[in-house]
Protein backbone atom coordinates (compact mmCIF):
# COMPACT_ATOMS: atom_id res chain seq x y z
CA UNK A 1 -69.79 -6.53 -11.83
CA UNK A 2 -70.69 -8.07 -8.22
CA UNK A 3 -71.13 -10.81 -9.53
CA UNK A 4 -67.88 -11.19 -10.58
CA UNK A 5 -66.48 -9.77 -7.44
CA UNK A 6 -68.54 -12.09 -5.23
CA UNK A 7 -66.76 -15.22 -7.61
CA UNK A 8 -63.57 -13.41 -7.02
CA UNK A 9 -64.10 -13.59 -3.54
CA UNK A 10 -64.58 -16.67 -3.00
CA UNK A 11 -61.90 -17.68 -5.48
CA UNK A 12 -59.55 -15.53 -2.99
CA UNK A 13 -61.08 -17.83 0.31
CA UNK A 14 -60.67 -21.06 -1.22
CA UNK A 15 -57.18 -20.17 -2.29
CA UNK A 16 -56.67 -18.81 1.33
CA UNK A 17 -57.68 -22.54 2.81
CA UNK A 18 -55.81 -24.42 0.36
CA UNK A 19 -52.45 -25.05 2.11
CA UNK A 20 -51.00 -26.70 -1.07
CA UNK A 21 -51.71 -23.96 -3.47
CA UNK A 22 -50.84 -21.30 -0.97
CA UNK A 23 -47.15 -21.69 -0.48
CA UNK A 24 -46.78 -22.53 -4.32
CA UNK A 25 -48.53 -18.74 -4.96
CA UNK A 26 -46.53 -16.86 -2.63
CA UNK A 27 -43.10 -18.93 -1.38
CA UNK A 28 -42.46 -20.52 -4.51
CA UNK A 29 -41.64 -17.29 -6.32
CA UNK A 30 -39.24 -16.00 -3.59
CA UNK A 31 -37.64 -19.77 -3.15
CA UNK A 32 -37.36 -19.92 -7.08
CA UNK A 33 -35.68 -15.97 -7.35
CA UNK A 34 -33.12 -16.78 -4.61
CA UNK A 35 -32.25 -20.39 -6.49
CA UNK A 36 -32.09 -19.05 -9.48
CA UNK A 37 -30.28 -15.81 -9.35
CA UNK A 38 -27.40 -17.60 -7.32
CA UNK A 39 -27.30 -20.56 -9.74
CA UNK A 40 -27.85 -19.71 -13.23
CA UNK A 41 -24.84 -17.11 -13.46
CA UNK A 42 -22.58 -17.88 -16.63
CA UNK A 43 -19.41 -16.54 -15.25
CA UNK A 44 -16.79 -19.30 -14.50
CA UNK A 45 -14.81 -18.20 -11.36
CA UNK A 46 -11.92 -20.17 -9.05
CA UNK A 47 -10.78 -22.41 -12.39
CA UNK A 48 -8.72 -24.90 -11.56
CA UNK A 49 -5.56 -24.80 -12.82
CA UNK A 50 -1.63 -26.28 -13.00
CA UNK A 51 0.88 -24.69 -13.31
CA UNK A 52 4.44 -26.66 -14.88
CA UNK A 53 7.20 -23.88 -14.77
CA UNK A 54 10.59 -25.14 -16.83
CA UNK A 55 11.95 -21.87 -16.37
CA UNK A 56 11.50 -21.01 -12.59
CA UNK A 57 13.13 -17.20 -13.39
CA UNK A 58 11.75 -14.15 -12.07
CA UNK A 59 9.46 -13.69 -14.74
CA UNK A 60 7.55 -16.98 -15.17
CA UNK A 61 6.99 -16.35 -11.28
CA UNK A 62 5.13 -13.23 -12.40
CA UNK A 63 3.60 -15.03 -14.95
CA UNK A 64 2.20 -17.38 -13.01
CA UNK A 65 1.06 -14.90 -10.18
CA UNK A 66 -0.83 -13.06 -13.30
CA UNK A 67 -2.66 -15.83 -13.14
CA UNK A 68 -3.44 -16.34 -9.43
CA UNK A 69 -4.44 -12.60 -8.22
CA UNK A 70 -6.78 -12.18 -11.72
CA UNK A 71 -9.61 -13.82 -9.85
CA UNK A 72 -10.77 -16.04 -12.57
CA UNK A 73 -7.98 -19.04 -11.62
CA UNK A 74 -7.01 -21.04 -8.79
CA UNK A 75 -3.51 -22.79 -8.45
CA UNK A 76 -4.21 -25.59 -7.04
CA UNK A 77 -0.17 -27.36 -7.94
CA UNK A 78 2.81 -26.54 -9.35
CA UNK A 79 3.94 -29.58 -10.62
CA UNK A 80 7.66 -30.37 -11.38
CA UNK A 81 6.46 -32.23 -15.45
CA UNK A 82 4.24 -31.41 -18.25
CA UNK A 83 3.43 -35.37 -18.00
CA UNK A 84 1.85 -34.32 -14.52
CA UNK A 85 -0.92 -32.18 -15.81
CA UNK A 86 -3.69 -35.20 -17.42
CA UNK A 87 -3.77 -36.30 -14.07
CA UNK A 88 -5.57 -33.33 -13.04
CA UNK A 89 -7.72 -32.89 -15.87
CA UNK A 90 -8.68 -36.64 -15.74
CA UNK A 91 -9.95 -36.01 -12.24
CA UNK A 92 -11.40 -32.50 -12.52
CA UNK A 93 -9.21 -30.93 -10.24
CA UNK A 94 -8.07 -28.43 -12.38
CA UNK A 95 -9.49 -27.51 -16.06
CA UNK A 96 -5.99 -25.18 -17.18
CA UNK A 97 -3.21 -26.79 -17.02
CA UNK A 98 -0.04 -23.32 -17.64
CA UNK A 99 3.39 -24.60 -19.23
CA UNK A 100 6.02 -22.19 -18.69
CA UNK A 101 9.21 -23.46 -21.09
CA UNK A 102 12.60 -23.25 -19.84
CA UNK A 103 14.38 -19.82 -21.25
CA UNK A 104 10.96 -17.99 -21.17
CA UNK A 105 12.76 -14.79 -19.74
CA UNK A 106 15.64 -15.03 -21.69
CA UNK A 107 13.79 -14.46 -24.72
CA UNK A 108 12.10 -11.52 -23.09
CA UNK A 109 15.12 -9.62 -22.52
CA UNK A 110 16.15 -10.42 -25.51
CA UNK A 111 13.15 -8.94 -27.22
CA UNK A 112 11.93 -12.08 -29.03
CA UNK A 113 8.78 -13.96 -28.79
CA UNK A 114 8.21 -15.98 -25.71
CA UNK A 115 5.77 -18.60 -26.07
CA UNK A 116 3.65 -20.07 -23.31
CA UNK A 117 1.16 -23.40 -24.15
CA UNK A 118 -2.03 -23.80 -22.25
CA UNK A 119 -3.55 -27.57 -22.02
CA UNK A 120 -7.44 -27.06 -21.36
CA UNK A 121 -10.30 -29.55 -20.60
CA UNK A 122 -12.69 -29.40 -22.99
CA UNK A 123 -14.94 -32.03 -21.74
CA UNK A 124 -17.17 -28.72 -20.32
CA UNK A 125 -17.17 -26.60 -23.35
CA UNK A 126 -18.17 -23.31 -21.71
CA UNK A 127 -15.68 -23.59 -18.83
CA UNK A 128 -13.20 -24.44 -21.37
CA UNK A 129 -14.36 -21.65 -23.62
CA UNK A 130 -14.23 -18.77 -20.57
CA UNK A 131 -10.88 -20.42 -19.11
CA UNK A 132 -9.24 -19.51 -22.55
CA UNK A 133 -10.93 -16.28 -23.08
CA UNK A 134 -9.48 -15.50 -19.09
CA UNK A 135 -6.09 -16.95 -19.89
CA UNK A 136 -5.99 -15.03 -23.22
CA UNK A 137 -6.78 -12.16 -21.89
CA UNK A 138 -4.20 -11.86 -18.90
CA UNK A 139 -1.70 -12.90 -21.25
CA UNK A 140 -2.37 -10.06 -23.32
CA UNK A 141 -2.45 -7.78 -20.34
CA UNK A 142 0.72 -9.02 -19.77
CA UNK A 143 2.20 -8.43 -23.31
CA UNK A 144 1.20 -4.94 -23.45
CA UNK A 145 2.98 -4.37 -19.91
CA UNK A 146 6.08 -5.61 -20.97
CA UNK A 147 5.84 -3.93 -24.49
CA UNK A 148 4.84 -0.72 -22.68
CA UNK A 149 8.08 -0.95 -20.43
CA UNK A 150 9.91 -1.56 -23.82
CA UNK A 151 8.35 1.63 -25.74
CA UNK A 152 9.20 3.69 -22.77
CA UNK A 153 13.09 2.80 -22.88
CA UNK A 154 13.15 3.52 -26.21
CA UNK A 155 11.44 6.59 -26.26
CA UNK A 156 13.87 8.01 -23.48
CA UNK A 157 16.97 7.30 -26.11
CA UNK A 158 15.12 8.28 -29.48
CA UNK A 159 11.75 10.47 -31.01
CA UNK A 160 8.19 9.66 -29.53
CA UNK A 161 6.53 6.00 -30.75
CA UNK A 162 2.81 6.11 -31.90
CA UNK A 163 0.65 3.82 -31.10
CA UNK A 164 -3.29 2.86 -31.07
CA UNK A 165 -4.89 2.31 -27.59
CA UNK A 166 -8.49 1.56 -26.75
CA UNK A 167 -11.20 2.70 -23.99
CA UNK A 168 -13.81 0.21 -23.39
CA UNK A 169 -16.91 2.04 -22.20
CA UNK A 170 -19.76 -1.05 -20.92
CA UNK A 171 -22.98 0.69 -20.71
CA UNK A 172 -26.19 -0.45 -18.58
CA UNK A 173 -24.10 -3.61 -17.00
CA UNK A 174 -20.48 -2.26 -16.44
CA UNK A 175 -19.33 -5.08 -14.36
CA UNK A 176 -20.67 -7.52 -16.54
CA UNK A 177 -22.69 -9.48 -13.67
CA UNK A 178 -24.83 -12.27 -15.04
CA UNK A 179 -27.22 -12.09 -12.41
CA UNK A 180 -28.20 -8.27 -12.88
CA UNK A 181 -29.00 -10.12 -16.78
CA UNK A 182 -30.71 -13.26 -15.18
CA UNK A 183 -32.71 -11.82 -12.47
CA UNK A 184 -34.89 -9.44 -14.37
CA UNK A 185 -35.68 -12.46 -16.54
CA UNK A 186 -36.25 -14.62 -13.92
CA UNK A 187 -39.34 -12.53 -13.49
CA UNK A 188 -40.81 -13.63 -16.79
CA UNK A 189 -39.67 -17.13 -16.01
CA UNK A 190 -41.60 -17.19 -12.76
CA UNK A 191 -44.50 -15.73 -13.55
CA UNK A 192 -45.20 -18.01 -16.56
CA UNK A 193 -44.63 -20.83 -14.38
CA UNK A 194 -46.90 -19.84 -11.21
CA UNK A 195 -50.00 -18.45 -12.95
CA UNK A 196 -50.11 -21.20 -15.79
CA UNK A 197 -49.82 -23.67 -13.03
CA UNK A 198 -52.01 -22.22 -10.70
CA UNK A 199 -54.86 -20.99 -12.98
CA UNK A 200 -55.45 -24.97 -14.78
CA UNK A 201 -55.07 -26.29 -11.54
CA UNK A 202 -57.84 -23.84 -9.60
CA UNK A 203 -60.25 -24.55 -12.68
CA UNK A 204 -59.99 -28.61 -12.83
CA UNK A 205 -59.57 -28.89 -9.07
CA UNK A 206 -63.35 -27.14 -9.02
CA UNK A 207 -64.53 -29.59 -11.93
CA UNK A 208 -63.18 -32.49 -9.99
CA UNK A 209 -65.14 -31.21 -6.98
CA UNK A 210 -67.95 -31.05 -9.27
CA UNK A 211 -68.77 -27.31 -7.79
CA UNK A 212 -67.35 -25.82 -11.51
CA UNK A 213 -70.83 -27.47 -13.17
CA UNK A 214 -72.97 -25.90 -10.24
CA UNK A 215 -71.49 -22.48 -11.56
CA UNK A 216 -71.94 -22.88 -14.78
CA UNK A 217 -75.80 -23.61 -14.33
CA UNK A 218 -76.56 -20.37 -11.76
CA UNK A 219 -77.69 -17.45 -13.82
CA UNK A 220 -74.06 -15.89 -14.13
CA UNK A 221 -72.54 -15.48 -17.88
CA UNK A 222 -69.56 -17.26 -19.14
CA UNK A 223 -67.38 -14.71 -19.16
CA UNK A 224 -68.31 -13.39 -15.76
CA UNK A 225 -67.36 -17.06 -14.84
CA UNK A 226 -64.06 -16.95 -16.29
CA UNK A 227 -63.04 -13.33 -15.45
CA UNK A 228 -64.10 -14.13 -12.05
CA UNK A 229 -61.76 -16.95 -11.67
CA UNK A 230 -59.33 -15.11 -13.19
CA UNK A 231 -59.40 -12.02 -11.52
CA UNK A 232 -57.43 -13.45 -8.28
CA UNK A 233 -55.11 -14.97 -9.69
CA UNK A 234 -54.20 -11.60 -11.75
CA UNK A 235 -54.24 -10.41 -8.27
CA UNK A 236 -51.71 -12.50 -6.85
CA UNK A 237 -49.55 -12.10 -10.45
CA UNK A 238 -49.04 -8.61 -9.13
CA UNK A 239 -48.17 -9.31 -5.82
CA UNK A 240 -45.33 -11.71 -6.70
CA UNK A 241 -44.16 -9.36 -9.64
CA UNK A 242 -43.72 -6.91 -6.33
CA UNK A 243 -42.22 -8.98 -4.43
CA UNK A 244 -39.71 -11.06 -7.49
CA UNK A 245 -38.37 -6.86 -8.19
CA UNK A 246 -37.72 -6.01 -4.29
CA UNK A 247 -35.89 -8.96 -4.10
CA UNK A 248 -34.18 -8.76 -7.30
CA UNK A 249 -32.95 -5.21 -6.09
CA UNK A 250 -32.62 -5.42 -2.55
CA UNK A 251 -31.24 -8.72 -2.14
CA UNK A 252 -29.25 -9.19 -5.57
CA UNK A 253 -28.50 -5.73 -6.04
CA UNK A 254 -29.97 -5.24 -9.31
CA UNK A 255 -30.22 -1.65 -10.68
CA UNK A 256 -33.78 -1.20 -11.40
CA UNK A 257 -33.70 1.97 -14.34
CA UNK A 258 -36.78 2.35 -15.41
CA UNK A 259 -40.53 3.12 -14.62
CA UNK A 260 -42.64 1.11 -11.90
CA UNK A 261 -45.61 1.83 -13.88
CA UNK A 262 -44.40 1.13 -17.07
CA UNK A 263 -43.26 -2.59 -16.34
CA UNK A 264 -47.13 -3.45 -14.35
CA UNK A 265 -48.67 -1.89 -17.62
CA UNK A 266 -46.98 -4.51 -19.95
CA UNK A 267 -47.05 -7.14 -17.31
CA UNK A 268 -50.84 -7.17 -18.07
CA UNK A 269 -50.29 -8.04 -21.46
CA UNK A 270 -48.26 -10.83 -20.89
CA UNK A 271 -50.08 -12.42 -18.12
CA UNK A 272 -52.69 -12.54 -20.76
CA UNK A 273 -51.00 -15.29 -22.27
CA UNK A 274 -49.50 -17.35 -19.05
CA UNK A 275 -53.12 -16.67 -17.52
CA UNK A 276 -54.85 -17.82 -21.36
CA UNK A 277 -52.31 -20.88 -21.09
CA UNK A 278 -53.29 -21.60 -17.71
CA UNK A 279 -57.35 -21.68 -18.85
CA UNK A 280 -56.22 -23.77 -22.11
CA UNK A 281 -54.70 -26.20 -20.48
CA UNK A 282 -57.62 -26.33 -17.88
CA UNK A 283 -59.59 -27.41 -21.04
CA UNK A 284 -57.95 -30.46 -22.03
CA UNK A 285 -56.98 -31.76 -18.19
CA UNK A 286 -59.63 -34.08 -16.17
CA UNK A 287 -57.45 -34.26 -12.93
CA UNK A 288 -54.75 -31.85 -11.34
CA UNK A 289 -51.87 -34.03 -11.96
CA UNK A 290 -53.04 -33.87 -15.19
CA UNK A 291 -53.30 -30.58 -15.53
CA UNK A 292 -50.01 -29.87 -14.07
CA UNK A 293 -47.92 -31.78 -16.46
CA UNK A 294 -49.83 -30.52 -19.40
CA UNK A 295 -49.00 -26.86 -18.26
CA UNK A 296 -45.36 -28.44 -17.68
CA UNK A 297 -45.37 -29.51 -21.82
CA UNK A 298 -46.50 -25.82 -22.50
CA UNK A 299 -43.92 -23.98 -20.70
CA UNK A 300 -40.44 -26.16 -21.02
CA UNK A 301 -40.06 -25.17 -24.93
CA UNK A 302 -41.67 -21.59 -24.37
CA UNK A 303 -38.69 -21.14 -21.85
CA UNK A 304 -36.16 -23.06 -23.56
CA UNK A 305 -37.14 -20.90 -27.19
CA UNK A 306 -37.36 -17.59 -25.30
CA UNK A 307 -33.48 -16.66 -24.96
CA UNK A 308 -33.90 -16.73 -21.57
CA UNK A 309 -30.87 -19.23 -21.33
CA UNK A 310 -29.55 -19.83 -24.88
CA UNK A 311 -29.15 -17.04 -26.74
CA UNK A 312 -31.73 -17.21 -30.14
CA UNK A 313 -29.11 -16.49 -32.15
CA UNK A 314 -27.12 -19.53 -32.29
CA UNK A 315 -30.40 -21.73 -32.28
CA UNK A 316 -31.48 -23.10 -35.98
CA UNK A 317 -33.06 -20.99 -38.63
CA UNK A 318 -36.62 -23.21 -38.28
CA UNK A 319 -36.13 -22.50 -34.39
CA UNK A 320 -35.67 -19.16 -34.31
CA UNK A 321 -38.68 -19.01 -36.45
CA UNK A 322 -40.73 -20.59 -33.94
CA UNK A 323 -39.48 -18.45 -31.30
CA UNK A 324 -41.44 -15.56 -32.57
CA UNK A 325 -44.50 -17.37 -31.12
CA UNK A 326 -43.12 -17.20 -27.61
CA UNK A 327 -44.27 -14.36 -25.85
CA UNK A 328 -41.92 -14.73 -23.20
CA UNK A 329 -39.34 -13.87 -25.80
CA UNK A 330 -41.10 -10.04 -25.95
CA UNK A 331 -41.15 -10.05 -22.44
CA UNK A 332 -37.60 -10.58 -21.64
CA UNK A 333 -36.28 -7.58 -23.82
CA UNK A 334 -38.83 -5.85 -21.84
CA UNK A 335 -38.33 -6.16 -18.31
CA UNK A 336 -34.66 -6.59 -19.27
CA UNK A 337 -35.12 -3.05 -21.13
CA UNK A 338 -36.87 -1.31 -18.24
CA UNK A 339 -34.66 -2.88 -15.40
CA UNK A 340 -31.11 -2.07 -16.83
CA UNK A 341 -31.68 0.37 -19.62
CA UNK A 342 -34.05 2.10 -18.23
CA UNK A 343 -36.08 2.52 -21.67
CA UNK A 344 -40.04 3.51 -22.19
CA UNK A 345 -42.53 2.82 -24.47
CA UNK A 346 -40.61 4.52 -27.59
CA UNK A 347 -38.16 1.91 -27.31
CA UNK A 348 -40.53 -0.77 -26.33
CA UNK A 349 -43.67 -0.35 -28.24
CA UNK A 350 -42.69 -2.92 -31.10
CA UNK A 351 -42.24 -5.58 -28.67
CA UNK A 352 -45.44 -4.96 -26.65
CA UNK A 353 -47.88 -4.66 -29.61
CA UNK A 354 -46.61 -8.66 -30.57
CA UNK A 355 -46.97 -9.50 -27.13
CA UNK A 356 -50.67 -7.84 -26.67
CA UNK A 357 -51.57 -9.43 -29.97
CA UNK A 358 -50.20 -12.38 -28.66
CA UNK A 359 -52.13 -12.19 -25.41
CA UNK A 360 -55.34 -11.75 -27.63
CA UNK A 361 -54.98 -14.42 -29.48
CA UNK A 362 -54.50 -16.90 -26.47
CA UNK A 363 -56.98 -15.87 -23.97
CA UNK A 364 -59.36 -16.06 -26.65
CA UNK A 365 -58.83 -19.23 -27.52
CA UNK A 366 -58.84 -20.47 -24.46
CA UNK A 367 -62.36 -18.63 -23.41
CA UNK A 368 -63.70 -20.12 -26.86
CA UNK A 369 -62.33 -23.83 -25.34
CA UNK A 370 -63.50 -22.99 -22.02
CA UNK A 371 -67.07 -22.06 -23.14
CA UNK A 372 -67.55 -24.50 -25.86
CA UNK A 373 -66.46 -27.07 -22.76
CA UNK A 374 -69.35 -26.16 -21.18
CA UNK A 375 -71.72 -25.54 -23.73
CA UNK A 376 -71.29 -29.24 -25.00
């Protein structure tokens, strides 16, 4: 055991004089959290839009304020022709482009269907998609206000109307914010790319050095070798998990539901794979810049296949089948679970026993590589 401490130790010093490796353990988290929480956010907010209004009545200018005050759109013209609108959408000034026919109110009053025709850019498919689903959805709002006012005439002059209506209850997320979705993922994300990284490049940077081959003849064991260069880096997996959730709550906001304890445990078992990643890749790199595009090719499709940004769901059959290798995948609907759901281990337990077998199976592995490395 002191021996393994002593290794630790001066794992933790050479780290400590490193002022590359340094920053990257402890900045690069925090840099990465702020980055990422303010840029990946799927909401679509301030579209661009025209608006062309034939009509120019009272109610087309309500129409068109719908529009403005819902805080999805921005008006950025009202242009006098339909013909008008391409030139917007050509140059990205606008993605909506509103049509308001002449006689729009007129049909209103006189209780018939008034039609309204959206042009949308669909050169971005998910702006286009959300600037539909927004439009759609204030026009409906709309509808239903002016059938509302209708049904209330009518039941002043005759017997009561029934009709269906709907309470929409969100639970866990009721504003719908990405970021209080992306954040606690972002933990996952970071800490699979900071302890692969920084684990293969400790371990080749010391083999370069030639000092690894000078530990591996003094009397200490294997795995006393590897669990003492390790050990730190475990060390400094918890501090940045620390620091990734104060951030995540304090400066994002984040509600944070569940138990402290609860999220280190399981953290364990996955940085028993980044950390087993990390010592794999060590295996197969001679140099550093090796070493850190190898951990590079390990990571992209384990992030891409976790769900982290596209949902598994739409992804191919064969993909999705290859996504239950991924133990990031387990450990999003985990820290996801615990952050905004609050949940414990009875909802949980499925997804950490494939994520501790999963951690097994890697770090042994990569201590089998690592020590038949050295043995040959």
């Amino acid at each position: 055991m002191m021996r393994i401490l002593m290794l630790a130790r001066k794992e933790i010093l050479q780290l400590l004089r490193d002022k590359r490796l340094l920053p990257l353990a402890f900045i690069a988290p925090l840099l990465q959290l702020i980055l990422f929480g303010y840029v990946v956010q799927t909401e679509v907010k301030d579209i661009g839009m025209v608006v062309a209004d034939y009509d120019r009545t009272a109610e087309s200018r309500v129409m068109a304020e719908k529009f403005a005050n819902a805080g999805y759109f921005e008006i950025v013209k009202h242009v006098n022709s339909e013909a008008d609108i391409p030139t917007y959408l050509r140059s990205d000034k606008a993605t909506l482009g509103l049509i308001i026919p002449k006689g729009f109110e007129h049909a209103i009053k006189n209780g018939r269907t008034a039609e309204l025709m959206l042009v949308l850019d669909g050169s971005d498919a998910n702006t286009g998609v959300q600037a539909q689903q927004y439009a759609m959805r204030i026009i409906a709002a709309r509808s239903q206000e002016l059938m509302n006012s209708r049904l209330n005439t009518i039941n002043a002059l005759s017997a009561r109307i029934v009709n269906v209506s709907s309470r929409v209850r969100v639970w866990y997320n009721p504003d719908l914010k990405s970021v209080n979705y992306m954040v606690p993922g972002l933990i996952g994300m970071i800490l699979t790319i900071i302890t692969t990284i920084l684990t293969s490049v400790a371990i080749v940077k010391e083999r370069e050095r030639g000092t690894l081959e000078q530990l591996v003849v003094t009397p200490i064991k294997r795995w006393e070798l590897i669990l003492g260069k390790i050990l730190p880096y475990v060390i400094i997996s918890f501090i940045e998990v620390a620091l990734v959730v104060s951030l995540g709550v304090v400066w994002f906001g984040v509600p944070f539901r569940g138990n402290v304890l609860l999220l280190l445990a399981l953290c364990v078992a996955f940085l028993f794979t980044t950390v087993g990643q990390g010592l794999l890749v060590s295996t197969v790199s001679r140099t550093q810049h090796q070493a850190q595009m190898t951990a590079w090719f390990f990571m992209m499709p384990a992030i891409m296949f976790s769900g982290f940004i596209f949902p598994i769901e739409n992804m191919p059959k064969a993909i999705q089948l290859v996504t239950y290798l991924v133990p990031l995948r387990y450990f999003l609907v985990i820290v996801r679970g615990i952050f905004l759901k609050g949940v414990g281990m009875e909802e949980l337990w499925d997804q950490a026993l494939i994520l501790m077998l999963l951690g097994i199976l890697i770090f042994s592995i990569s201590v089998f590589r690592f020590q038949k490395r050295f043995t040959d």
